[in-house]
Coordinates of C-alpha atoms and ligand atoms in Angstrom, one line a residue:
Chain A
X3 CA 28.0 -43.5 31.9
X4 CA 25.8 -46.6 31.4
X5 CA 26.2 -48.1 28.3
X6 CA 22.8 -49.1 27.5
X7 CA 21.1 -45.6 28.3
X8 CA 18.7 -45.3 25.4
X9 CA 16.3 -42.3 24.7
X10 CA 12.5 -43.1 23.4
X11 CA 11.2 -41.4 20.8
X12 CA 7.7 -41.3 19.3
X13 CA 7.9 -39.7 15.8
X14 CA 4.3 -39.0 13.8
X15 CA 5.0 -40.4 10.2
X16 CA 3.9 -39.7 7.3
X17 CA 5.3 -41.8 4.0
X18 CA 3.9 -39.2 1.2
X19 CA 1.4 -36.0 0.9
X20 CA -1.6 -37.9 0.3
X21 CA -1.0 -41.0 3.1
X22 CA -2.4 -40.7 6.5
X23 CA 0.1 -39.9 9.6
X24 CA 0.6 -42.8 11.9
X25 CA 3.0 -43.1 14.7
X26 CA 6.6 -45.3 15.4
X27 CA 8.3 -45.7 18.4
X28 CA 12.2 -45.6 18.6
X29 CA 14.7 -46.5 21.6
X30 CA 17.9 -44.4 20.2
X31 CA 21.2 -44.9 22.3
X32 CA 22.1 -41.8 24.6
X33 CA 25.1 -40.2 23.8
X34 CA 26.4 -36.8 25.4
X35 CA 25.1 -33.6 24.4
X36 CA 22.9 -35.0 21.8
X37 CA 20.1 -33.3 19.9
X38 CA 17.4 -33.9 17.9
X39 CA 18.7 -34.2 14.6
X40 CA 21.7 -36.4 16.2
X41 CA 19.1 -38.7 16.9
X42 CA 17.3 -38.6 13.5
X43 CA 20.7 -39.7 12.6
X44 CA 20.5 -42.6 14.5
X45 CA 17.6 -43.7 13.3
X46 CA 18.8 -43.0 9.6
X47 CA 22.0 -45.1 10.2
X48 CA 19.7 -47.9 12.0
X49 CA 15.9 -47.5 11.0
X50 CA 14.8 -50.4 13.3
X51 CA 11.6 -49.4 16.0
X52 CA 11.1 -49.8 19.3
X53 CA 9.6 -53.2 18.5
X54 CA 12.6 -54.6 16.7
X55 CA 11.4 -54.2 13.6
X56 CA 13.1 -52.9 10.2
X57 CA 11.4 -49.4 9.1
X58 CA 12.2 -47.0 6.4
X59 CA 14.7 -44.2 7.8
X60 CA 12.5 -41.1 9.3
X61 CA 13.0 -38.2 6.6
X62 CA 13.1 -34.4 8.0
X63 CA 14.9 -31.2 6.5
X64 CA 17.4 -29.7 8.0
X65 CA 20.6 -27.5 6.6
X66 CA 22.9 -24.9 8.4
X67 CA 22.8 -26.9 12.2
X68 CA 23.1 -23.7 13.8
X69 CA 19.5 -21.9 14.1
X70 CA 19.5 -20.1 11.2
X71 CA 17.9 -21.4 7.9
X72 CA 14.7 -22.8 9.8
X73 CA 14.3 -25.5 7.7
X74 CA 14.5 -28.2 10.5
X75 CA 11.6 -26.6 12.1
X76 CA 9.4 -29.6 13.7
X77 CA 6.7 -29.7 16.6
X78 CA 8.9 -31.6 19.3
X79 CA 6.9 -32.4 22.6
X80 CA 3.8 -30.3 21.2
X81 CA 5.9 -26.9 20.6
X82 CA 7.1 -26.0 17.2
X83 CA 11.1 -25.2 17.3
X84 CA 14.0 -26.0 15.0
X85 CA 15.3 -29.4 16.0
X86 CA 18.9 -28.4 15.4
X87 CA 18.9 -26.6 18.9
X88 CA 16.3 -29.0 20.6
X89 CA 18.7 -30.8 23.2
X90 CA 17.9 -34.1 24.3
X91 CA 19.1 -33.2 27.8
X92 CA 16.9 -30.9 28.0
X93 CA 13.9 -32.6 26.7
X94 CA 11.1 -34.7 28.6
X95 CA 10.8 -37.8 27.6
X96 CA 9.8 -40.0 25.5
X97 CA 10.2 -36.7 23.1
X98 CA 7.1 -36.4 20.3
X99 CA 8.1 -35.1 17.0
X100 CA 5.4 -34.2 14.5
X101 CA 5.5 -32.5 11.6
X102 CA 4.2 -28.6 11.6
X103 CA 0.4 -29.3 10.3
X104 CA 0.0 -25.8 9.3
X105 CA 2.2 -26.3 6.4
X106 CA 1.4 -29.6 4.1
X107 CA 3.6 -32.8 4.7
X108 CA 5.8 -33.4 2.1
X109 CA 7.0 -36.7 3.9
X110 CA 7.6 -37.5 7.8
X111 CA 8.8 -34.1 9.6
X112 CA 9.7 -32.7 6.4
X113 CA 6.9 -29.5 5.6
X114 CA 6.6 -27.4 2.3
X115 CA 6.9 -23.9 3.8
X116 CA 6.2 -22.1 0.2
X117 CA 2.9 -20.0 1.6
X118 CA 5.4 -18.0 3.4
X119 CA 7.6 -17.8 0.6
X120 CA 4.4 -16.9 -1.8
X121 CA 2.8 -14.2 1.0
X122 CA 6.8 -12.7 1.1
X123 CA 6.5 -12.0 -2.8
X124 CA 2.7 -10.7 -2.2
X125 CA 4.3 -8.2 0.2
X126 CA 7.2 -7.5 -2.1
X127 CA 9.2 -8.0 1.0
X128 CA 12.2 -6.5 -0.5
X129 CA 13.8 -3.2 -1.1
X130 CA 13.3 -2.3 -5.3
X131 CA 16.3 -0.6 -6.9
X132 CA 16.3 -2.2 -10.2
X133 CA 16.5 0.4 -13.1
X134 CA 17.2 1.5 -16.5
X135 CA 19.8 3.6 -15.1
X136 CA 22.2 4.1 -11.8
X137 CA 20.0 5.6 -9.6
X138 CA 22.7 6.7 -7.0
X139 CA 22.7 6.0 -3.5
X140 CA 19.8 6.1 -1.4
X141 CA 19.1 7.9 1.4
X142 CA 20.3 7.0 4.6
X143 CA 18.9 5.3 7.3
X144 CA 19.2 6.8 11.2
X145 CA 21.2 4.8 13.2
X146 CA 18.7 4.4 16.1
X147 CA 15.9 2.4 13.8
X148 CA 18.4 0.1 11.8
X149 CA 19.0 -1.0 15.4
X150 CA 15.5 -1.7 15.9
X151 CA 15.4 -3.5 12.0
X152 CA 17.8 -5.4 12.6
X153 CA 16.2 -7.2 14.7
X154 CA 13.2 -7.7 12.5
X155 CA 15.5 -8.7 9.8
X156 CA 16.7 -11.8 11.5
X157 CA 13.8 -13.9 10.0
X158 CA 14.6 -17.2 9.0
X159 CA 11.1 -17.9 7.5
X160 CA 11.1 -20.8 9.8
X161 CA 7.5 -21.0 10.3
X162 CA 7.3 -21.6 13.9
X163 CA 5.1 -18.5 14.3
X164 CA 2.7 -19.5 12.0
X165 CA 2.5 -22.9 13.4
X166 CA 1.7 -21.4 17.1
X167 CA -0.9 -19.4 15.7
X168 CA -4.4 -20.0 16.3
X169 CA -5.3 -18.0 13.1
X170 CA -3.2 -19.4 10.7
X171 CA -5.2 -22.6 10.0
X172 CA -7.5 -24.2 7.3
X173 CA -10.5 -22.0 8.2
X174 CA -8.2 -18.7 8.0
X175 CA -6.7 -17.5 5.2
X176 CA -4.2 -15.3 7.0
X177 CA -0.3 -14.9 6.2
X178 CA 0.8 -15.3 9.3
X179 CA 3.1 -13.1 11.5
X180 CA 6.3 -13.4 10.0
X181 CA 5.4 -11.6 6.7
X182 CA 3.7 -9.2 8.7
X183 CA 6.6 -7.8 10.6
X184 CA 8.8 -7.7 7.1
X185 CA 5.8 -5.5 5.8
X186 CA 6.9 -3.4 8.9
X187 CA 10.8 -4.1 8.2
X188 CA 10.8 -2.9 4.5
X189 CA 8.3 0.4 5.5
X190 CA 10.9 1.3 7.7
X191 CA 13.4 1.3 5.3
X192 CA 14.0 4.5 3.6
X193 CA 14.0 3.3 0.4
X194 CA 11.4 0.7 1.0
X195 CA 9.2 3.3 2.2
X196 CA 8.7 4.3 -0.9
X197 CA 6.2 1.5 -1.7
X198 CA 4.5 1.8 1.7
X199 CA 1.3 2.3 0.7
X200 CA 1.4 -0.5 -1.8
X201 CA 2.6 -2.9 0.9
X202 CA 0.0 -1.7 3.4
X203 CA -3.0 -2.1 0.6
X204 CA -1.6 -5.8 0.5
X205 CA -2.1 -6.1 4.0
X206 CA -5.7 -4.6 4.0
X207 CA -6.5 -7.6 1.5
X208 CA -7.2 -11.3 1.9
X209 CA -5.3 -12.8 4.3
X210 CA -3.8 -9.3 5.7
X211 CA -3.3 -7.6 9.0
X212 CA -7.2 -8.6 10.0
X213 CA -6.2 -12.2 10.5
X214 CA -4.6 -11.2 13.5
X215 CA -6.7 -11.6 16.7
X216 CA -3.7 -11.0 19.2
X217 CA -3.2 -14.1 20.7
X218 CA 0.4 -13.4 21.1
X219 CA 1.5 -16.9 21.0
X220 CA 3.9 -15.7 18.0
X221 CA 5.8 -13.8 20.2
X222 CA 6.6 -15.9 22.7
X223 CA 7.5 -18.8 20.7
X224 CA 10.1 -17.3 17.7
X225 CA 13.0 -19.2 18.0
X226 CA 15.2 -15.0 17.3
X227 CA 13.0 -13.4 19.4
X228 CA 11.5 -10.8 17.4
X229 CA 8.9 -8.7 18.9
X230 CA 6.2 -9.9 16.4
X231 CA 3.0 -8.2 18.4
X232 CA 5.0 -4.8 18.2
X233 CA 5.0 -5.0 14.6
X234 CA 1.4 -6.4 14.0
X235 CA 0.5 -3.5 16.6
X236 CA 2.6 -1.3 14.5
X237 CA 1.0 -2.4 11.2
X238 CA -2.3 -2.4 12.8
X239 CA -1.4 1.3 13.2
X240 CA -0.4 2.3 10.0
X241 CA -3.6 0.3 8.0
X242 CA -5.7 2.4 10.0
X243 CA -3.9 5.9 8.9
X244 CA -3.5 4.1 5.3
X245 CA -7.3 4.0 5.3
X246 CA -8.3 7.1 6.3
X247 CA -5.8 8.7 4.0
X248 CA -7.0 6.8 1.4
X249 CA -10.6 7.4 2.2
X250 CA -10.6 11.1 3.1
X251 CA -7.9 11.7 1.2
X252 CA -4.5 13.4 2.0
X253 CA -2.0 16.2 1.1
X254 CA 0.3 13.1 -0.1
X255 CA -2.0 12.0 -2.5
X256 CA -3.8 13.7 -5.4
Chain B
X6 CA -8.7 1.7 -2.6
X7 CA -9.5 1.5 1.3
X8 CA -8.9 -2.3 1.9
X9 CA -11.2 -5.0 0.8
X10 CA -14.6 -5.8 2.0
X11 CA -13.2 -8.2 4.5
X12 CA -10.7 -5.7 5.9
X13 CA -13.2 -2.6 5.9
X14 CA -15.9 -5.6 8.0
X15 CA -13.2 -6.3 10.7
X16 CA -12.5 -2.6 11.2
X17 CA -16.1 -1.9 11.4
X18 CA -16.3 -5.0 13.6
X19 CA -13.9 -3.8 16.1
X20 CA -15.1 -0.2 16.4
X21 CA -18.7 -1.5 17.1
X22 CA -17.8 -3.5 19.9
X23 CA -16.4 0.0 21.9
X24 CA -18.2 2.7 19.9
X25 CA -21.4 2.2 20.8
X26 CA -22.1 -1.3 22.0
X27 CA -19.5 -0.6 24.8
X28 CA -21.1 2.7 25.6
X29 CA -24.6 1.8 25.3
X30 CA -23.5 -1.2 27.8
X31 CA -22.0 0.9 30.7
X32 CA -24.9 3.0 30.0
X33 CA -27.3 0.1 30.7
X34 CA -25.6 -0.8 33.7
X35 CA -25.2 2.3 35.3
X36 CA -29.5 2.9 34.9
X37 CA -30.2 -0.7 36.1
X38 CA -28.0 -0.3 39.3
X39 CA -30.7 2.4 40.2
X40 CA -32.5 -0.4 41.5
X41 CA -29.9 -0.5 44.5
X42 CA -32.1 2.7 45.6
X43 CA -35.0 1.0 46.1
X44 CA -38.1 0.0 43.2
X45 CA -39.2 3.7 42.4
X46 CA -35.5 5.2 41.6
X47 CA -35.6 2.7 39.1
X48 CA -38.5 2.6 37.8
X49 CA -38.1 6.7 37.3
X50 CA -34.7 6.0 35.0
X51 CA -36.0 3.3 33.3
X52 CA -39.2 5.3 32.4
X53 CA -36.6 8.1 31.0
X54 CA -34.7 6.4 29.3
X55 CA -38.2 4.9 27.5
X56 CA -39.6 8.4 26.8
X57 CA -36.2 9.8 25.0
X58 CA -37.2 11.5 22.0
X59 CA -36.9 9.8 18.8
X60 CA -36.4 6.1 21.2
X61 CA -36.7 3.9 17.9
X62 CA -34.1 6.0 16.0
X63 CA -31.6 4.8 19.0
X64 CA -32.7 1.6 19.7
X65 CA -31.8 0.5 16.3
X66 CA -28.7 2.6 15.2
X67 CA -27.1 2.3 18.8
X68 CA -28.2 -1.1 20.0
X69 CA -29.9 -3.4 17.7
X70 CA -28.0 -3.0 14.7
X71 CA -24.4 -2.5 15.9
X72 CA -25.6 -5.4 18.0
X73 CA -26.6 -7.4 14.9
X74 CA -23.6 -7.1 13.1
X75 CA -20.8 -7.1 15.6
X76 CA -22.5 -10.4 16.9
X77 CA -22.9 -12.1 13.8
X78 CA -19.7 -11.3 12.1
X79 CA -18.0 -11.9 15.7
X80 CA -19.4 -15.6 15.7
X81 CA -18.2 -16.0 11.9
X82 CA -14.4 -14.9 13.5
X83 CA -14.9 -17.2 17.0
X84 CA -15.2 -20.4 14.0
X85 CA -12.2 -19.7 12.2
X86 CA -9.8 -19.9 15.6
X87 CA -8.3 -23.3 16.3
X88 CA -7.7 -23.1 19.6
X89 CA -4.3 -23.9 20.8
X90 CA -4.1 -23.4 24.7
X91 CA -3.3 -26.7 25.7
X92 CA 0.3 -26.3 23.5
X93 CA 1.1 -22.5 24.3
X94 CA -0.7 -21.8 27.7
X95 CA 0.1 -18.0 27.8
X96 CA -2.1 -15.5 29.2
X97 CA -3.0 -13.8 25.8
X98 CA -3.5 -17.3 24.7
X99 CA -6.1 -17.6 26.9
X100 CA -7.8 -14.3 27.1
X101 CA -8.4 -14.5 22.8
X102 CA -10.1 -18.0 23.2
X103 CA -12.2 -16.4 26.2
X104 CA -12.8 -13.9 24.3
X105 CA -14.0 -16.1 21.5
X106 CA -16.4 -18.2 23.9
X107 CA -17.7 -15.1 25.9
X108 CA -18.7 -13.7 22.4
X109 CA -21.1 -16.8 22.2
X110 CA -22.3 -17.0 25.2
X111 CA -23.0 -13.2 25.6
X112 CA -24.6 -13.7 22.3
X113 CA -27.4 -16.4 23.8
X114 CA -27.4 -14.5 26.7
X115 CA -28.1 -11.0 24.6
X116 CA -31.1 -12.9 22.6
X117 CA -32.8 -14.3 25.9
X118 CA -32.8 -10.9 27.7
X119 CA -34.1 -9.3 24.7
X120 CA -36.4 -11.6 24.2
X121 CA -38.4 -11.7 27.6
X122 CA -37.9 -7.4 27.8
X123 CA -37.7 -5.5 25.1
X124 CA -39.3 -7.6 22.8
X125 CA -42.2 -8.8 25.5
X126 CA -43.2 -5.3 26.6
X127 CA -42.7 -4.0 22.7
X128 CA -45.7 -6.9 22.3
X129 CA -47.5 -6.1 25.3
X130 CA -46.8 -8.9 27.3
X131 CA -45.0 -7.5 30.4
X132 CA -44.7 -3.6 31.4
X133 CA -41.6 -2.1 32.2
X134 CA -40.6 -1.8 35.8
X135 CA -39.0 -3.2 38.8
X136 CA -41.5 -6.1 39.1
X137 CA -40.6 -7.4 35.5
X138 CA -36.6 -7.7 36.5
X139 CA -37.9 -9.3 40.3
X140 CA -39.7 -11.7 39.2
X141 CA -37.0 -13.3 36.6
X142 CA -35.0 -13.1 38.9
X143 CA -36.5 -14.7 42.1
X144 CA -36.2 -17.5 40.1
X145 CA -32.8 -19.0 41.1
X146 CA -31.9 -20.5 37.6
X147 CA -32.5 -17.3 35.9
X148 CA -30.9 -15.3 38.6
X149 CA -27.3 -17.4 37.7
X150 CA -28.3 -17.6 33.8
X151 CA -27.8 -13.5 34.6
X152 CA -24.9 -13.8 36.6
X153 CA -23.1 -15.5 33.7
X154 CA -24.5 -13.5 31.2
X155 CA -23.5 -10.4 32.5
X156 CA -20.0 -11.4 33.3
X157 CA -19.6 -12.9 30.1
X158 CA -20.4 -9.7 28.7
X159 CA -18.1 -7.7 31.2
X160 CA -15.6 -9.9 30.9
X161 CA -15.5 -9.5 26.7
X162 CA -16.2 -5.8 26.9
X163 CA -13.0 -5.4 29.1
X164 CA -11.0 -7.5 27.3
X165 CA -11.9 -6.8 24.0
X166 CA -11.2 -3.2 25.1
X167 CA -7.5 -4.4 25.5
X168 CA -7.7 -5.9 21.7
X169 CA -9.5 -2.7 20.2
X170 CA -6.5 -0.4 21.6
X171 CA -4.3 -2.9 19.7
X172 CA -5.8 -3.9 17.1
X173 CA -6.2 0.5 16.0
X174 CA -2.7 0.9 17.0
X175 CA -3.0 2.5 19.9
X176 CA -0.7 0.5 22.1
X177 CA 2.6 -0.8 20.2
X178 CA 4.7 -1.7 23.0
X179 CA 4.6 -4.4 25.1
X180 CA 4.8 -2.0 27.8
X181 CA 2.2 -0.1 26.9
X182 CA -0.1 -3.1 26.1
X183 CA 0.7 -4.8 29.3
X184 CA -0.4 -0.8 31.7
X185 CA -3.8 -1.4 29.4
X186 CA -3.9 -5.3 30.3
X187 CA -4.3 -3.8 34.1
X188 CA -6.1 -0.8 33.0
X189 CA -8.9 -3.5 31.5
X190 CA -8.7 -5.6 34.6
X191 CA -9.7 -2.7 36.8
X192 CA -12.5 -1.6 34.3
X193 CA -13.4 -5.5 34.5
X194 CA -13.9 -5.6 38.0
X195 CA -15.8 -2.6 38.1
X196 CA -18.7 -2.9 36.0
X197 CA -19.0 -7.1 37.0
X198 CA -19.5 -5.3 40.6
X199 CA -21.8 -2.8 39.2
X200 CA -24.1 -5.3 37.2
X201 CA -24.0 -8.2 39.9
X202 CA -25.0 -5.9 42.5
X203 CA -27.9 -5.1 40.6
X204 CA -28.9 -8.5 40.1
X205 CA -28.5 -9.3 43.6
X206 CA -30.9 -6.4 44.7
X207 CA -33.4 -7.8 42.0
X208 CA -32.9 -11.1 43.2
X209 CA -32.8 -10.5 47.1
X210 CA -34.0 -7.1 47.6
X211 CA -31.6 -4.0 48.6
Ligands
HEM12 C1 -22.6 -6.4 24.7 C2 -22.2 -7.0 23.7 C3 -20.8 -6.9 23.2 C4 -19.8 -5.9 23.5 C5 -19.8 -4.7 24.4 C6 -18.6 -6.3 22.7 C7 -17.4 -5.7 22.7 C8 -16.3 -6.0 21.9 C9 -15.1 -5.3 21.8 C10 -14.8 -3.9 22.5 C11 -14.3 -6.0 21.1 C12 -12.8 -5.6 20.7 C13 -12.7 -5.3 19.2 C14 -11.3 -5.5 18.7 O1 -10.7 -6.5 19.0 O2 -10.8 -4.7 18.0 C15 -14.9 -7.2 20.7 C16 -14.3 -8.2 20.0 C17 -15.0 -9.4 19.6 N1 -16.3 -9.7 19.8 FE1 -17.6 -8.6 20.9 N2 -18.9 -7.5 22.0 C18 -20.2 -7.8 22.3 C19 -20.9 -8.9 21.8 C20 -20.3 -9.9 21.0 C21 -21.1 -11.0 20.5 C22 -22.5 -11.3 20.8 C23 -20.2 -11.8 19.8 C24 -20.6 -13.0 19.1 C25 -19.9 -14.1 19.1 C26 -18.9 -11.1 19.9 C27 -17.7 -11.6 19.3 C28 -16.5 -10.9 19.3 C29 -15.3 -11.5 18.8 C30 -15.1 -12.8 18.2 C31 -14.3 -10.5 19.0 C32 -12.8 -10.6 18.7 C33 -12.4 -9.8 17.5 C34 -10.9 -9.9 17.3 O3 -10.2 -10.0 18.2 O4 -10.5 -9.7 16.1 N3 -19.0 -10.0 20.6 N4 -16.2 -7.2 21.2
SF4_13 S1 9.2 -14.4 12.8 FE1 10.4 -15.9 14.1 S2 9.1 -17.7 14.3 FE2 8.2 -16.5 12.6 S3 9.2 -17.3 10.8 FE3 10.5 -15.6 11.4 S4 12.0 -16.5 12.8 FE4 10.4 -18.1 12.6
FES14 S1 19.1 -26.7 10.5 FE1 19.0 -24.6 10.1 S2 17.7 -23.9 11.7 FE2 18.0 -26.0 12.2

């Protein structure tokens, strides 16, 4: 292997929230098998451009290395994807990173995901059992669906879906897919069903299942392939019964 | 509560666009393409479908309003895309940002055929019949301003057919969704042949 092999880089900067994004070029040194971050870390043990020049080390999140906490989700040669599994080798270069726009820059790649956090809550994206009292164990849930839940439940909040979204942008005020399938992950819970209705009312708000205009790039771009456009069908499917029940009425409700 | 007002718009949005701007549409196709049998056949169905009883009453619930409000709220949800196909160029990528510019474009084409028909005979200025529809389009700019028109509107008819089965629920499954993708293909091609054709008898005679 060459010694001098380098890789080229051309990272969009950003030094703080209210500073405009401009762009630096790096030549890293190739090493075996490496991947994005590995070459952040280059730059963080050497921040010197492609010019020569002495810069401030690039700053970008990052935490369990293993495609699982999201947080070192970036847009790396114009798709968003966690830069933890982005391999060099397998990367045209020179490789763009850029921070996921949808979400505001809190410096460099580095994003402040808390919508999704905030629309989570809004959905109450979690299963109440909280009491006074032991309430005993729930009911149980059929074998067959917490297969299918399962794989719903693998969402690491990442924000990649959002990000591919044409929706989810400054002139939309929708959620976003991700929330949306937990509204269908908690419903199908038997205990979370219990506050279906409530979570499908949120849904039929601001921001709700309407901001979805099937696009399907979701889909195609979550990093644990969850079958997003079967649960935005799915809740599509369920807002519509919601409102007729709660329009006409139903033998559920008084 | 049934959803907000911007929830209870989309829905009413969507159903529009199929139930009965879709109708009325492959109903207004399928009376023009009597002009393939010559001037009189369709002069005789246009000149039933002007003396239905109580004509106003369905001109304005079953075309002009739905019309009204499925293309002005329509353009309000074409602004708030950011189109993305140059990033993620999927097939569904593509088809909502057609969808999106078809909207428009079947919008200026809706206004302009309104316009120099309905709205020009409703004032006296032309009469309806065969000779109207020749003589717009004998002209050859007007002839492909109605070539586009109509498969713009085809085209977002079809496909938006495909997005109202999802967006009520209807298909869940990518399996499903992908036997309606083809279904609205076929139902594409068939009603672009159906108003073309007409436009080419207009334009060069049967
Ligand atoms: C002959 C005229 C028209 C017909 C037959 C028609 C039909 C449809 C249908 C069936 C849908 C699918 C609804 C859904 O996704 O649930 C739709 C969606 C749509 N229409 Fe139209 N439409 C017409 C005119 C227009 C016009 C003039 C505009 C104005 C821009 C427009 C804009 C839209 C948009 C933006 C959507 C997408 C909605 C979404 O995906 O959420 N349409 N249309
Ligand atoms: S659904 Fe997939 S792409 Fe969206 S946030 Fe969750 S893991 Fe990321
Ligand atoms: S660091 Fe956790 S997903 Fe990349």
């Amino acid at each position: 292997m060459s010694e001098n092999k380098t890789v080229t880089f051309i990272i969009e900067r950003q030094d703080s929230p209210e500073t405009a994004p401009y762009e630096e070029k790096f030549e890293i040194p190739y090493r075996e098998n490496m991947n994005v971050i590995s070459a952040l870390m280059e730059v963080r043990r050497n921040p010197v451009n492609a010019n020569g020049e002495k810069t401030t080390p690039v700053f970008w999140d990052m935490n369990c290395l293993e495609e699982v906490c999201g947080a070192c989700s970036m847009v790396i040669n114009g798709k968003p994807r966690q830069s933890c599994t982005a391999l060099v080798d397998q990367l045209e270069q020179p490789i763009r990173l850029a921070p996921m726009k949808t979400f505001p820059v809190t410096r460099d790649l580095a994003v402040d995901r808390s919508r999704m956090f905030d629309s989570l809550k809004r959905v109450k994206a979690w299963i109440p059992i909280d009491g006074t009292y032991d309430l005993g164990p729930g009911p149980r849930m059929a074998e067959s669906k917490r297969q299918w839940a399962y794989e719903l439940s693998k969402c690491m909040t990442c924000g990649v879906c959002l990000e591919a979204c044409p929706n989810v942008n400054d002139k939309s005020d929708f959620i976003g897919p991700a929330a949306m399938s937990q509204v269908r992950l908690f419903n199908s819970h038997p205990t979370g069903e219990m506050n279906k209705s409530e979570r499908l009312q949120t849904v039929m708000g601001d921001g709700g299942i309407m901001g979805c205009g099937n696009a399907q790039n979701c889909v195609q771009s979550c990093p644990k392939g969850i079958p997003l456009t079967t649960s935005l069908a799915s809740v599509f499917r369920d807002t519509a019964i919601e409102s007729f029940k709660s329009f006409f009425g139903s033998d559920q409700k008084l | 509560m049934a959803g907000n007002r911007d929830y209870i718009n989309r829905r009413i949005h969507s159903l529009l666009g199929v139930i009965p701007i879709g109708i009325f549409l492959i109903q207004h196709l399928t009376v023009n393409f009597f002009a393939t049998r010559g001037p009189e056949a369709f002069n005789n169905a246009a000149h039933f479908m002007e003396s239905l009883p109580y004509r106003y009453v369905l001109e304005i619930f079953i075309i002009f309003l739905p019309i009204l409000f499925h293309g002005i709220y329509g353009v309000y949800i074409a602004f708030t895309a950011r189109h993305n196909v140059s990033n993620f160029g999927y097939f569904r990528n593509w088809m909502f940002m057609l969808q999106r510019y078809t909207g428009i474009i079947t919008l200026v084409f809706i206004a302009w055929h309104v316009w120099e028909t309905r709205i020009a005979i409703g004032l006296g200025w032309a009469e309806l019949n065969y000779q109207l529809m020749e003589s717009i389009l004998t002209e050859p700019f007007f002839f492909w301003f109605y070539v586009i028109g109509v498969i713009s509107t085809t085209f977002h008819f079809a496909n938006g057919l495909w997005s109202f089965c999802v967006s009520w629920g209807l298909t869940i499954t990518p399996r499903s969704q992908r036997f309606v993708t083809y279904a609205t293909i076929i139902v594409f091609l068939a009603i672009s042949y159906v108003g073309v054709r007409t436009l080419f008898t207009f334009a060069y005679g049967g």
